[in-house]
XYZ file of C-alpha atoms in Angstrom:
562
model
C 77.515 57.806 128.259
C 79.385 57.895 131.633
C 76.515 57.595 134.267
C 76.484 55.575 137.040
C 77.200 51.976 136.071
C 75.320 48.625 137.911
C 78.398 46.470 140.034
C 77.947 42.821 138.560
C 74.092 42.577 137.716
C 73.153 40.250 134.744
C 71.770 41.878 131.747
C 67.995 41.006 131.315
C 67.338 38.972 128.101
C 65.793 40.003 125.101
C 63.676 38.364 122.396
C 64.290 38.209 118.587
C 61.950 41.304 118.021
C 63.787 43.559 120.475
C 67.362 43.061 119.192
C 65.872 43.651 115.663
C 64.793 46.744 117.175
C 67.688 47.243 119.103
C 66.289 47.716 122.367
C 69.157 46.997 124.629
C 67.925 47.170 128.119
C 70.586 47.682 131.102
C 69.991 46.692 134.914
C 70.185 49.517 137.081
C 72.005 51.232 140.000
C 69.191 53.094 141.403
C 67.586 50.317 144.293
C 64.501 50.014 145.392
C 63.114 48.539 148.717
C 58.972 48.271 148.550
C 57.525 50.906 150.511
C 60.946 52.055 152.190
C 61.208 55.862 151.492
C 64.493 57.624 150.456
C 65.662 60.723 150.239
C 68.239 62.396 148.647
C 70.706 59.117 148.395
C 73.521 59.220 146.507
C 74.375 57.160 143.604
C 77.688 58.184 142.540
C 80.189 60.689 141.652
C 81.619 61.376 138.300
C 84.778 64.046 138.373
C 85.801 65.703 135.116
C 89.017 67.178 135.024
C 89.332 69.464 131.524
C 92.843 69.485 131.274
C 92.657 65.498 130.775
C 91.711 64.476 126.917
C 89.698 61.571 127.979
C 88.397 63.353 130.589
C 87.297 66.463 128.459
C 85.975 63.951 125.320
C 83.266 62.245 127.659
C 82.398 65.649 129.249
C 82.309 67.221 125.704
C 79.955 64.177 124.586
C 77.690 64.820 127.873
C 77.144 68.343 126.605
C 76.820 67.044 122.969
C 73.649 64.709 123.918
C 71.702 67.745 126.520
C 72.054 69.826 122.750
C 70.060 67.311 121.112
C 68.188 66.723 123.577
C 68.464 63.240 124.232
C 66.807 60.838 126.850
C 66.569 58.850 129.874
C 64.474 55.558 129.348
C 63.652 53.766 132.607
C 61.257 50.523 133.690
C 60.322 49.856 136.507
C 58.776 46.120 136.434
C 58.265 46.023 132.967
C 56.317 50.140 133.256
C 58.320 52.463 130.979
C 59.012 55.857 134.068
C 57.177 58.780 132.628
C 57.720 62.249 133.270
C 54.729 64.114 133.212
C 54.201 67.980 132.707
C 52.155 70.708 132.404
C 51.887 71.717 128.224
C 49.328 74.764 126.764
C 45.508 74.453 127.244
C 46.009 72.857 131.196
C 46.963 68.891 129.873
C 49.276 67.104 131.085
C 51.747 65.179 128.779
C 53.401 62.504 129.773
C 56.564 61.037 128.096
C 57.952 57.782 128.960
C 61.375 59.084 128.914
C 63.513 62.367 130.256
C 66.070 64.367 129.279
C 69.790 64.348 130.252
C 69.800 67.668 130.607
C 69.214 71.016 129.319
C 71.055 74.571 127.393
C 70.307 78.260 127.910
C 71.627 79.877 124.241
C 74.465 82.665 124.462
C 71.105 85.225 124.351
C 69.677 83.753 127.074
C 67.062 81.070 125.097
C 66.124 78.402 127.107
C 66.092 75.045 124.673
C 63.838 71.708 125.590
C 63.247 71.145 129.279
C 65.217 74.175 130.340
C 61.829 76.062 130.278
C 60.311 74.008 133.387
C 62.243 76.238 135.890
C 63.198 79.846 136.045
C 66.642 78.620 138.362
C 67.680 78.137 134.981
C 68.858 81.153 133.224
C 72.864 81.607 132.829
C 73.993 82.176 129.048
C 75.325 79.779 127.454
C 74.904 77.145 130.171
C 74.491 73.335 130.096
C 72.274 72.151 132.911
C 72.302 68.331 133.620
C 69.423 66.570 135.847
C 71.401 64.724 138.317
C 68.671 64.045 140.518
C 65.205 61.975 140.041
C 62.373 62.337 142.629
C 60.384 59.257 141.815
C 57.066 58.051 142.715
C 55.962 54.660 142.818
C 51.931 53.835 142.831
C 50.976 50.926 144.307
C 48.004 49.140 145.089
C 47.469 46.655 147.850
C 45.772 43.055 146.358
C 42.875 42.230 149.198
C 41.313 38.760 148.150
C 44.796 36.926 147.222
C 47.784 36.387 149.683
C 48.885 39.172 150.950
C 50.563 41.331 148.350
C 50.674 44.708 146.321
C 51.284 45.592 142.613
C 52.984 48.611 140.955
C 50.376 50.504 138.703
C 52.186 53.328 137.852
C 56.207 54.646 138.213
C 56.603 58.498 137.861
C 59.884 60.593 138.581
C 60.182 64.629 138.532
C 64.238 65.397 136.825
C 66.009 67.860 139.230
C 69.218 69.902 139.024
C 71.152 70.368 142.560
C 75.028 71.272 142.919
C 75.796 69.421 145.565
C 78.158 71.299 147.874
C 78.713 67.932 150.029
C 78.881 65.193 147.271
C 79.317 62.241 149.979
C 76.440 63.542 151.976
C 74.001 65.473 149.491
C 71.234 67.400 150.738
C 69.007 67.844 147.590
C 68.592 72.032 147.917
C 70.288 74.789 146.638
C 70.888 75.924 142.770
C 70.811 73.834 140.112
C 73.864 72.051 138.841
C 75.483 74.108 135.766
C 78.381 73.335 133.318
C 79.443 76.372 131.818
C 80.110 75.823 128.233
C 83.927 77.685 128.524
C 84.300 75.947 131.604
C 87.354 74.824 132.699
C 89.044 72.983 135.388
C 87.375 70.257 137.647
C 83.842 69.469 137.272
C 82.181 67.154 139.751
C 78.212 65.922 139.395
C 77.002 64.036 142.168
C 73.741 61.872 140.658
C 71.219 61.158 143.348
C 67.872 60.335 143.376
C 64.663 59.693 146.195
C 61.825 57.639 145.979
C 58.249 57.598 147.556
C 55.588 54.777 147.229
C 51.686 56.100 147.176
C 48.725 53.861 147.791
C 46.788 54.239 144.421
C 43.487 52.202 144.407
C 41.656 53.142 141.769
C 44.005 51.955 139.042
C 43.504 48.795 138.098
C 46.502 46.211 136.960
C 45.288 45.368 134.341
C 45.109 49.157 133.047
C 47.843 50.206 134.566
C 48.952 51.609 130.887
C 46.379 53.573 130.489
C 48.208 56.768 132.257
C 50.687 57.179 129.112
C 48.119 56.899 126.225
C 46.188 59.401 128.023
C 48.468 61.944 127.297
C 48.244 60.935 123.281
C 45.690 63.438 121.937
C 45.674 61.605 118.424
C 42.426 59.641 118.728
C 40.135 62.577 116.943
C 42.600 62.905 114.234
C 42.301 59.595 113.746
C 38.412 59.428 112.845
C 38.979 62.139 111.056
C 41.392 60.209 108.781
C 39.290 57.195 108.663
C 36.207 59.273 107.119
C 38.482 60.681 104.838
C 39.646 56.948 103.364
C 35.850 55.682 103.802
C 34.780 58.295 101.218
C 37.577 57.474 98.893
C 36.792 54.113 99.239
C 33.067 54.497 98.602
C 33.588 56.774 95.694
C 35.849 53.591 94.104
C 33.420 51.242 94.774
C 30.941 53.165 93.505
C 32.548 53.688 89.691
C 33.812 49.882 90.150
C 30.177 49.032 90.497
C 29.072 51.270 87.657
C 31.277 50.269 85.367
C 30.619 47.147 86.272
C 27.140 46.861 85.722
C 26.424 49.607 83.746
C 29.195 49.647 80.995
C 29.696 46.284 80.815
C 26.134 45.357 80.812
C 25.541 47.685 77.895
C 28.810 46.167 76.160
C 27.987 42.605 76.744
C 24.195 43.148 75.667
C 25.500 44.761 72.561
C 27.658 42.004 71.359
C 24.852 39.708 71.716
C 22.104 41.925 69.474
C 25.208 41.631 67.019
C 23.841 37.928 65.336
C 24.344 39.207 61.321
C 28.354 39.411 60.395
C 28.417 42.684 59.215
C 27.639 44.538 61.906
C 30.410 42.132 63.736
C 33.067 43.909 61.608
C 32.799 47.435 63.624
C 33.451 46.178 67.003
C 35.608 48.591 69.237
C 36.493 48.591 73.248
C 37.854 45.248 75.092
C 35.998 42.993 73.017
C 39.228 43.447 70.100
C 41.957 42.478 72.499
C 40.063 38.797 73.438
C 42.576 37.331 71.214
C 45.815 39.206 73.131
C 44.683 39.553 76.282
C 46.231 36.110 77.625
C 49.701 36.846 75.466
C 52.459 36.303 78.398
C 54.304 39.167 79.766
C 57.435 40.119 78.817
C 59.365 39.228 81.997
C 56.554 36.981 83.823
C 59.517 35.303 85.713
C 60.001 38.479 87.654
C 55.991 39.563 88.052
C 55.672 35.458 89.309
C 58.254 36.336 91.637
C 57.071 39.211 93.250
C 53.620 37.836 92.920
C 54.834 34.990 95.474
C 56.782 37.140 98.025
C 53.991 39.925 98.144
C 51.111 37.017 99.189
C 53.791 35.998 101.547
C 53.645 39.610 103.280
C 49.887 40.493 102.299
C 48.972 37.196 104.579
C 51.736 38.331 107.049
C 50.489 41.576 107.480
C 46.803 40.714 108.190
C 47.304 38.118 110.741
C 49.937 40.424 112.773
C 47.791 43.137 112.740
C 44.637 41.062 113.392
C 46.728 39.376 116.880
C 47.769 42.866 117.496
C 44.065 44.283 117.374
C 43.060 41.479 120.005
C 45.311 42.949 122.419
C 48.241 40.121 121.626
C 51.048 42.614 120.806
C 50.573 45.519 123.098
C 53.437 47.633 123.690
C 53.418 45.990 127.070
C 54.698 43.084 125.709
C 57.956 44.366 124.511
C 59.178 43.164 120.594
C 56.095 40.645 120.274
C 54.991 42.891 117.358
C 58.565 42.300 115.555
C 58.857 38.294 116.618
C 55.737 37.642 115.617
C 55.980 39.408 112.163
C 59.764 37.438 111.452
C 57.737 33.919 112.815
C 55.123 34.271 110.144
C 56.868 35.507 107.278
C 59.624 32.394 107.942
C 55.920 30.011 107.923
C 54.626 31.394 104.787
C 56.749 30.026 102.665
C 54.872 27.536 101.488
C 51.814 30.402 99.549
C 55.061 32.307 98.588
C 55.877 29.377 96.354
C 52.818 27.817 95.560
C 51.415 31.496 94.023
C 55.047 32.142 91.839
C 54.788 28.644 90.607
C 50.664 28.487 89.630
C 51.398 32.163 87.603
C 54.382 31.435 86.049
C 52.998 27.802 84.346
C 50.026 30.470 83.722
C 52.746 32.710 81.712
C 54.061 29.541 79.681
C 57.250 29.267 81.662
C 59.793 26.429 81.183
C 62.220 27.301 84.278
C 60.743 25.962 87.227
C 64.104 25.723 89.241
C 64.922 29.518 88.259
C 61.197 30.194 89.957
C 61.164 28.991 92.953
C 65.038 29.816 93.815
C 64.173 33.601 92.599
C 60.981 33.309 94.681
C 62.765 31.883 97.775
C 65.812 33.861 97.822
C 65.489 37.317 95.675
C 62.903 39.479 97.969
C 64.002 38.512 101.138
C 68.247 38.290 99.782
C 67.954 42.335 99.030
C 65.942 42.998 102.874
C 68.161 41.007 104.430
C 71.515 42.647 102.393
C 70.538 45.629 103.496
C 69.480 44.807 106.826
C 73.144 43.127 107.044
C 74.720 46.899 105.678
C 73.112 48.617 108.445
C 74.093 46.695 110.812
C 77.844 46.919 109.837
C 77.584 50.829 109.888
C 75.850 50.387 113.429
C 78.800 47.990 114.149
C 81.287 50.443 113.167
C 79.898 53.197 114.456
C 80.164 50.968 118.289
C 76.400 51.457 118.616
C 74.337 49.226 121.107
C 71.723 49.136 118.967
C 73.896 46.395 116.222
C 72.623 43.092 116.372
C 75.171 40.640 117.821
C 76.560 37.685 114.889
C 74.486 34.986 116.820
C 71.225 36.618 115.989
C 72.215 36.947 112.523
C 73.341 33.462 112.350
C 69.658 32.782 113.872
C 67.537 34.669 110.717
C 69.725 33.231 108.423
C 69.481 29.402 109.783
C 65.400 30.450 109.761
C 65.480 31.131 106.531
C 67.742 28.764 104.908
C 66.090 25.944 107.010
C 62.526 26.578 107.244
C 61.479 29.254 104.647
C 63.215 27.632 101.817
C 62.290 24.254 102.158
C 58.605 25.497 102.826
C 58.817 27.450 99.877
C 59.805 24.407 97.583
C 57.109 22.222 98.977
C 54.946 25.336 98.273
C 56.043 25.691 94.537
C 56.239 21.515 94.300
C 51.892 21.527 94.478
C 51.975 24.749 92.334
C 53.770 22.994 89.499
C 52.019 19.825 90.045
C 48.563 21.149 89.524
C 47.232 22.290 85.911
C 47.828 25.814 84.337
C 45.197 28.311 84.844
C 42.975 27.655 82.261
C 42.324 30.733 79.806
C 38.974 31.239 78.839
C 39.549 32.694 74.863
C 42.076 31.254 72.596
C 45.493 34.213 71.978
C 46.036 34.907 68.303
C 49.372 33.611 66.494
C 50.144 37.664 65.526
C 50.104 40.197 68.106
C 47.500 42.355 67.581
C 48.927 46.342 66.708
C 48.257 48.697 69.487
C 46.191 52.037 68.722
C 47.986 55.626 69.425
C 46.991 55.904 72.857
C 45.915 59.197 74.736
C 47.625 61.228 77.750
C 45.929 59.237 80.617
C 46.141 55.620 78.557
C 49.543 55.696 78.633
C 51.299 52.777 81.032
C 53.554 56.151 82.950
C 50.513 58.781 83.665
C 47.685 55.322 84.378
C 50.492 54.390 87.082
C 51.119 57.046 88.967
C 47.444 57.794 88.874
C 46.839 54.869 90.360
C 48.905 55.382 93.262
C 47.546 58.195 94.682
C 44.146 57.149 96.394
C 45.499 54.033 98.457
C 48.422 56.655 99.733
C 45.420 59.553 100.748
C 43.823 56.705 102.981
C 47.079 55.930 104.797
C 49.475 58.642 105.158
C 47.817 60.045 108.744
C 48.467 57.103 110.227
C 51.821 56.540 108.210
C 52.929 59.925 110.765
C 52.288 57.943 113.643
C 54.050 54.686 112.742
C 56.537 56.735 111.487
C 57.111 58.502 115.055
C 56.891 55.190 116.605
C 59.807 54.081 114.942
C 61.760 57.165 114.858
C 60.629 59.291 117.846
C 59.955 56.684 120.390
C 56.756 57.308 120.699
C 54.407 54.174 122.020
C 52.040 53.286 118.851
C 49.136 51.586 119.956
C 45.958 52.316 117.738
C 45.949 48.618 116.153
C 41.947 48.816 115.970
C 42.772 52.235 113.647
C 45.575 50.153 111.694
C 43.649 47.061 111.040
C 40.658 49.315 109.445
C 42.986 50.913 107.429
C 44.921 48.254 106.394
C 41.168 46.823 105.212
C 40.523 49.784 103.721
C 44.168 49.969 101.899
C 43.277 46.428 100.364
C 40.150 47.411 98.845
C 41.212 50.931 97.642
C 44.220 49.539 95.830
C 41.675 47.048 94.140
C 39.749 48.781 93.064
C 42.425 51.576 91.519
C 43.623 49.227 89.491
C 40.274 47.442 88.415
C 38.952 50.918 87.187
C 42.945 51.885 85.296
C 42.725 48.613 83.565
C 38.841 48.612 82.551
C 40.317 52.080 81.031
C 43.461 51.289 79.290
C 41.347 47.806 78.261
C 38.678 49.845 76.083
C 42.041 51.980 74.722
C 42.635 48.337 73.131
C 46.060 47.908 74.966
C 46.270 44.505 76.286
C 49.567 44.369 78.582
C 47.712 44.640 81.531
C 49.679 42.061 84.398
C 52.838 44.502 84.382
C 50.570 47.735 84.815
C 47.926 46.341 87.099
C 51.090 45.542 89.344
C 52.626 48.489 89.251
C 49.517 50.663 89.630
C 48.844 49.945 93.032
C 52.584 49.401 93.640
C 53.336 52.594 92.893
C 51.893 54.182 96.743
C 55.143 52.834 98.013
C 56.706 55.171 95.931
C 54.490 58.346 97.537
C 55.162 56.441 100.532
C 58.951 56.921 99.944
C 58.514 60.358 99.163
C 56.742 61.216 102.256
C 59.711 59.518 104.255
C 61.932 61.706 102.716
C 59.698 64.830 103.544
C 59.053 63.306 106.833
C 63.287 63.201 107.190
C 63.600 66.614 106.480
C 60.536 68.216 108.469
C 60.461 66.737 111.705
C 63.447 64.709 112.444
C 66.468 66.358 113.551
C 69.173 63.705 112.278
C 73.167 64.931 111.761
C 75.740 62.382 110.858
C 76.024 60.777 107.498
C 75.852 57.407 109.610
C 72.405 58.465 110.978
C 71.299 59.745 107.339
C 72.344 56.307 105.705
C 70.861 54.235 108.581
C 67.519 56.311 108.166
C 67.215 55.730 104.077
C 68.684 52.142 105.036
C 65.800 51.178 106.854
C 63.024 53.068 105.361
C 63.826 51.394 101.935
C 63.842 48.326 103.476
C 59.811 49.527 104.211
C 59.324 51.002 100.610
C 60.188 47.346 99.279
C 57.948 45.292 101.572
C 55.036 47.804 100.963
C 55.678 47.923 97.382
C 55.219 44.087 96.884
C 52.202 43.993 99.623
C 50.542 46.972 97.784
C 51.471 45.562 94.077
């Protein structure tokens, strides 16, 4: 964008999580003196003359970005700049960003942030904010050396034409750029700045201003009641069954002392002889067996840092860093879980287990992370990742995940196969017709549903954190459903395969996988819904970036689920 650029400051550094992210962040021409008021200074002036291409192409871009609406992110040490205003039922909302600008439609509709002010109101009109009133809360520190702290940064957007761009005067109407304008336009961007004593804000909550305006919290409980029932009702047939059924059962096998009432048996107790047989594929199941302990453990030790207050949005790209860190540690589970299941499955190919378990998983994330990021590349965005960062995840990878892996898979190997408790058959026992919901398809996607009902509310909100820019923050609510997501996609399966078990049909490792594997395919389809329904993404760049990333999701979630 052509705003006002900042003469020869050095750009602030960023950590690994933030250029995954691709937060880029800029320094800044507006300065700031501690408790020295301005008014009304000017910045700079940008001229646009229409008859020039290059001229016309950035102003034509300018007018592009106030359609979509896009926005203004500021920090002020380390505080995101919000931009609060009145919404419906007298709250406030505050959003730590604001707009470039603003459009009236050609029948007069004001779009966005063109409804704060009735000064705007031409047809078919672009209005840009060229001016920021900020205000800077403060409060004084008594007990140490003399000092004060910011608490809170605010800033109202403004629109003035500036008659007198070298000596502005902030009044008058607003600043307008016809759409069928032509000739010379000139926008003068100028800002003032006032510092207010606050003391009732403490530093240490100085961020609780922007999560005040986040109305989510009731919904929340709401959703959590929702998955506790679903998770009681499992837990409750897991526990009949359980004892109940399998009680009876078991007692019933024992009365059975003559042979010939041994001859009718029916139910689970036919398929003792099978129900060790090998997969087909167990190299594969091993494999994604390995990499999904790798993320389960991940997951739960992120979130449980994030819930003690580690990873707050405060502390900008821990979340991501810390994530990358432990997945590159865990290695060493990864391997040692592929290698104990797949001498469990009878396999030969030890070297084919731990390179698949080392390099498959994270080869396809990282080959489409690497895709992305050429399209972003292409496409000149700030947000691709520069080659030395890639050369980084690769060297932690290659260096420290891989070997950790092998050492991992080395003790795995070493130590004896899971012993089987019944003996399998030489023949393969035949399996019975099986009904409707016995079937491996209808059990499966079954199966998927519950876990998905206990985590699609908050599925919304990550998925506006990542795609609206909206702060996420409600680790306690994550953790507790991440618990919750555990157990519920336990217990699915546990009650499918007690089912399909009494149908006598004894592949059960491949379905048991897939059963609770299977959310991440609702979770897909929600992304897809969620695509179409809220987001407002043109651009077949955008569209493949979106379905680039989110897949990248579905196949983490579907090994952590699985």
């Amino acid at each position: 964008f052509d705003f006002c650029q900042a003469e020869g400051k050095k750009r602030p550094s960023e950590n690994l999580g933030q250029v995954l992210f691709g937060e880029r962040i800029e320094p800044s021409p507006y300065r700031f003196t501690f408790n020295k008021k301005e008014t009304c200074k000017s910045v700079c002036t940008k001229t646009y003359d229409t008859t020039k291409p290059e001229d016309k192409q950035k102003l034509d871009f300018l007018k592009k970005s106030m359609l979509l609406n896009y926005q203004h992110h500021w920090i002020v040490d380390n505080m995101p700049v919000t931009w609060c205003y009145d919404v419906e039922d007298g709250q406030r909302f505050c959003n730590p960003g604001f707009p470039i600008g603003c459009y009236i439609t050609e029948d007069g509709r004001p779009k966005d942030a063109c409804v704060i002010s009735s000064e705007f109101h031409e047809k078919d009109t672009f209005y840009i904010f060229n001016h920021v009133d900020i205000k800077i809360y403060y409060h004084v520190v008594e007990n140490e050396a003399l000092g004060a702290r910011l608490v809170a940064a605010k800033l109202e957007p403004k629109s003035y034409k500036h008659t007198h761009p070298d000596n502005p005067d902030c009044s008058g109407v607003p600043m307008d750029i016809s759409n069928k304008a032509s000739g010379e336009v000139k926008i003068a961007y100028t800002y003032s700045v006032t510092f207010h004593e606050e003391k009732s804000i403490r530093w240490a909550s100085r961020w609780d201003y922007i999560l005040e305006s986040m109305p989510h919290t009731h919904i929340q409980w709401f959703s959590i009641m929702n998955s506790l029932v679903i998770v009681l009702f499992l837990s409750g047939m897991v526990a009949m069954i359980m004892l109940r059924t399998l009680h009876k059962d078991i007692a019933r096998y024992n009365q059975m002392d003559s042979t010939e009432d041994a001859q009718e048996e029916f139910g689970w107790k036919l398929v003792h002889g099978d129900i060790f047989r090998p997969p087909r594929k167990g190299m594969l199941l091993s494999v994604f067996l390995g990499s999904g302990t790798q993320i389960l453990i991940m997951t739960f030790v992120t979130l449980f840092f994030a819930c003690l207050g580690f990873l707050s949005p405060a502390n900008r790209g821990a979340l991501m860093t810390c994530a990358v860190v432990l997945w590159v540690l865990l290695g060493t589970p990864a391997g040692y879980v592929a290698a104990r299941f797949y001498k469990s499955f009878g396999g030969e190919k030890w070297k084919t287990n731990v390179l698949l378990t080392s390099f498959l998983c994270p080869g396809i994330v990282f080959a489409d992370f690497f895709i992305m990021n050429l399209i972003l590349w292409g496409e000149g965005s700030s947000a691709a990742i520069p080659f030395g960062t890639l050369v980084a995840i690769l060297a932690l990878w290659f260096c420290i995940s891989v070997p950790l892996t092998f050492i991992g898979a080395y003790f795995g190997f070493k130590k004896n196969a899971i012993e089987h408790p019944v003996r399998t058959n030489q023949i393969p026992r035949q399996i019975p017709e099986q009904s409707f919901y016995t079937k491996p398809l209808p059990g499966i996607i079954m199966g998927g549903i519950l876990p998905f009902g206990c985590i699609f509310i908050q599925l919304f909100f990550i998925l506006n954190s990542i795609w609206s820019h909206q702060m996420y923050y409600m680790f306690g609510f994550l953790f507790l459903v991440f618990i919750i997501l555990v157990i519920t996609c336990s217990e699915a399966t546990i009650l499918l395969c007690y089912f399909h078990l009494c149908a006598e049909d004894y592949h059960w490792q491949w379905r048991s996988f897939l059963t609770s594997g299977f959310t991440a395919v609702y979770f897909l389809i929600y992304a897809i819904h969620y695509f179409f329904s809220k987001l407002q993404i043109t651009g077949t760049a955008s569209t493949i970036l979106y379905f680039g990333y989110t897949m990248i999701m579905v196949l983490i979630f579907f090994l952590f689920t699985g």
